[in-house]
Amino acid sequence: MNLWSPFRATGIRVKRIAPDYREIEVELSRKWHNRNYIGTHFGGSLYAMTDPFYMLMLIHILGSAYVVSHKGGAIEYLIAEKSKVHAHFAIDDATIADIKAHTAAGEKYLPQFPVEVKNEAGAVVARVVHTLYIRKKQK
């Protein structure tokens, strides 16, 4: 994923993907080409560093029996930041069970997944919520 042009061009780096796709860690370093007018992280880069991961995780976790896509998202910017930032994504057994329960009969489910973008000191720079579209495929 680090060679994917939208990430490479913006300085987004995937640091770790768990073998079972239940956890992913991502970081973003501020560079001359991804900062805004006042010299802090460009908001679009902060959003982009969180955009595909819950969808990617669930595609791998749920497998080909499910349709998983990104429906929407929202970001709240809290701190104008210049240092490296990171985000940690995790999906637990309870979340997977909840998804399977809501989609068992083939109905769509639109769960929301929050993630915080933090600076090197651990302060929350931005809060992001992604809404996914999930449906069990009909046989």
Tab-separated table of C-alpha atoms in Angstrom:
chain	number	residue	atom	x	y	z
A	1	MET	CA	0.000	0.000	0.000
A	2	ASN	CA	2.921	2.359	0.557
A	3	LEU	CA	3.581	2.349	-3.194
A	4	TRP	CA	-0.022	3.338	-4.003
A	5	SER	CA	0.258	6.806	-5.538
A	6	PRO	CA	-2.432	8.571	-3.432
A	7	PHE	CA	-0.498	7.603	-0.309
A	8	ARG	CA	3.024	7.969	-1.621
A	9	ALA	CA	2.301	11.413	-3.029
A	10	THR	CA	0.850	12.683	0.251
A	11	GLY	CA	3.360	11.196	2.697
A	12	ILE	CA	0.943	8.645	4.155
A	13	ARG	CA	2.703	5.481	5.284
A	14	VAL	CA	1.153	2.209	6.424
A	15	LYS	CA	3.322	1.089	9.328
A	16	ARG	CA	1.661	-2.217	10.135
A	17	ILE	CA	-1.146	-4.471	8.969
A	18	ALA	CA	-1.931	-7.398	11.260
A	19	PRO	CA	-1.948	-10.759	9.438
A	20	ASP	CA	-5.667	-11.168	10.254
A	21	TYR	CA	-6.449	-7.547	9.221
A	22	ARG	CA	-7.873	-6.758	12.644
A	23	GLU	CA	-5.409	-3.898	13.226
A	24	ILE	CA	-3.688	-1.347	11.016
A	25	GLU	CA	-1.349	1.506	11.945
A	26	VAL	CA	-0.810	4.484	9.648
A	27	GLU	CA	1.313	7.639	9.932
A	28	LEU	CA	1.620	10.915	8.091
A	29	SER	CA	4.705	13.109	8.072
A	30	ARG	CA	4.305	16.770	7.160
A	31	LYS	CA	6.308	17.669	4.074
A	32	TRP	CA	6.485	20.726	1.849
A	33	HIS	CA	3.945	19.192	-0.534
A	34	ASN	CA	1.262	18.217	2.009
A	35	ARG	CA	1.040	21.249	4.235
A	36	ASN	CA	-1.577	23.957	4.105
A	37	TYR	CA	-1.237	27.727	3.810
A	38	ILE	CA	-0.284	28.161	7.493
A	39	GLY	CA	2.286	25.349	7.402
A	40	THR	CA	0.339	22.657	9.257
A	41	HIS	CA	-0.989	19.336	7.969
A	42	PHE	CA	-3.364	19.720	5.028
A	43	GLY	CA	-6.825	18.568	6.135
A	44	GLY	CA	-7.328	16.458	3.026
A	45	SER	CA	-4.210	14.458	3.861
A	46	LEU	CA	-5.435	13.916	7.429
A	47	TYR	CA	-8.715	12.559	6.071
A	48	ALA	CA	-7.012	10.487	3.354
A	49	MET	CA	-4.810	8.740	5.918
A	50	THR	CA	-7.968	7.267	7.465
A	51	ASP	CA	-10.168	6.797	4.410
A	52	PRO	CA	-9.813	3.218	3.116
A	53	PHE	CA	-8.783	1.210	6.128
A	54	TYR	CA	-11.979	0.053	7.820
A	55	MET	CA	-13.345	-0.950	4.420
A	56	LEU	CA	-10.129	-2.800	3.560
A	57	MET	CA	-10.094	-4.559	6.921
A	58	LEU	CA	-13.681	-5.752	6.647
A	59	ILE	CA	-13.277	-6.917	3.054
A	60	HIS	CA	-10.531	-9.241	4.286
A	61	ILE	CA	-12.197	-10.224	7.561
A	62	LEU	CA	-15.681	-10.931	6.163
A	63	GLY	CA	-14.510	-12.409	2.874
A	64	SER	CA	-16.209	-12.734	-0.475
A	65	ALA	CA	-19.623	-13.558	1.018
A	66	TYR	CA	-20.111	-9.840	1.782
A	67	VAL	CA	-20.293	-6.578	-0.120
A	68	VAL	CA	-18.303	-3.901	1.717
A	69	SER	CA	-17.891	-0.333	0.493
A	70	HIS	CA	-17.249	3.120	1.883
A	71	LYS	CA	-20.477	5.133	2.127
A	72	GLY	CA	-19.255	8.368	3.683
A	73	GLY	CA	-17.220	10.065	6.316
A	74	ALA	CA	-16.809	13.166	8.400
A	75	ILE	CA	-13.802	14.767	10.016
A	76	GLU	CA	-13.490	17.185	12.912
A	77	TYR	CA	-10.196	19.093	13.059
A	78	LEU	CA	-9.090	19.812	16.618
A	79	ILE	CA	-5.434	20.912	16.514
A	80	ALA	CA	-3.411	22.532	13.734
A	81	GLU	CA	-0.388	20.202	13.770
A	82	LYS	CA	3.112	20.198	12.297
A	83	SER	CA	4.563	17.013	13.803
A	84	LYS	CA	4.128	13.464	12.500
A	85	VAL	CA	0.634	12.107	13.152
A	86	HIS	CA	-0.679	8.565	13.353
A	87	ALA	CA	-3.929	6.597	13.413
A	88	HIS	CA	-4.679	3.142	14.784
A	89	PHE	CA	-7.547	1.048	13.392
A	90	ALA	CA	-8.907	-2.001	15.213
A	91	ILE	CA	-11.876	-4.308	14.717
A	92	ASP	CA	-12.838	-6.715	17.495
A	93	ASP	CA	-14.935	-9.892	17.626
A	94	ALA	CA	-17.980	-8.040	18.981
A	95	THR	CA	-17.991	-5.693	15.973
A	96	ILE	CA	-17.768	-8.596	13.547
A	97	ALA	CA	-20.589	-10.431	15.352
A	98	ASP	CA	-22.706	-7.257	15.243
A	99	ILE	CA	-22.169	-6.900	11.488
A	100	LYS	CA	-23.054	-10.538	10.855
A	101	ALA	CA	-26.200	-10.259	12.979
A	102	HIS	CA	-27.381	-7.131	11.137
A	103	THR	CA	-26.746	-8.622	7.679
A	104	ALA	CA	-27.793	-12.258	8.228
A	105	ALA	CA	-30.911	-12.020	6.057
A	106	GLY	CA	-29.205	-10.026	3.302
A	107	GLU	CA	-30.175	-6.550	4.475
A	108	LYS	CA	-27.755	-3.651	4.223
A	109	TYR	CA	-26.037	-2.340	7.335
A	110	LEU	CA	-24.438	1.086	7.701
A	111	PRO	CA	-22.162	0.909	10.749
A	112	GLN	CA	-19.988	3.841	11.749
A	113	PHE	CA	-16.333	3.469	12.644
A	114	PRO	CA	-14.557	6.239	14.545
A	115	VAL	CA	-10.804	6.794	14.478
A	116	GLU	CA	-8.614	9.443	16.076
A	117	VAL	CA	-5.591	11.015	14.434
A	118	LYS	CA	-2.994	11.763	17.117
A	119	ASN	CA	0.276	13.661	17.218
A	120	GLU	CA	3.549	12.308	18.568
A	121	ALA	CA	2.621	13.433	22.106
A	122	GLY	CA	-0.668	11.513	21.935
A	123	ALA	CA	-2.951	14.553	21.642
A	124	VAL	CA	-5.946	14.125	19.340
A	125	VAL	CA	-5.473	16.225	16.204
A	126	ALA	CA	-8.635	15.109	14.392
A	127	ARG	CA	-11.592	12.785	14.889
A	128	VAL	CA	-12.908	10.928	11.866
A	129	VAL	CA	-16.030	8.799	11.503
A	130	HIS	CA	-16.427	6.522	8.485
A	131	THR	CA	-19.742	4.988	7.492
A	132	LEU	CA	-19.559	1.696	5.617
A	133	TYR	CA	-22.124	-0.101	3.494
A	134	ILE	CA	-22.149	-3.814	4.320
A	135	ARG	CA	-24.470	-6.480	2.966
A	136	LYS	CA	-24.294	-10.256	2.835
A	137	LYS	CA	-24.436	-11.431	-0.771
A	138	GLN	CA	-27.469	-13.429	-1.797
A	139	LYS	CA	-26.760	-16.972	-2.965
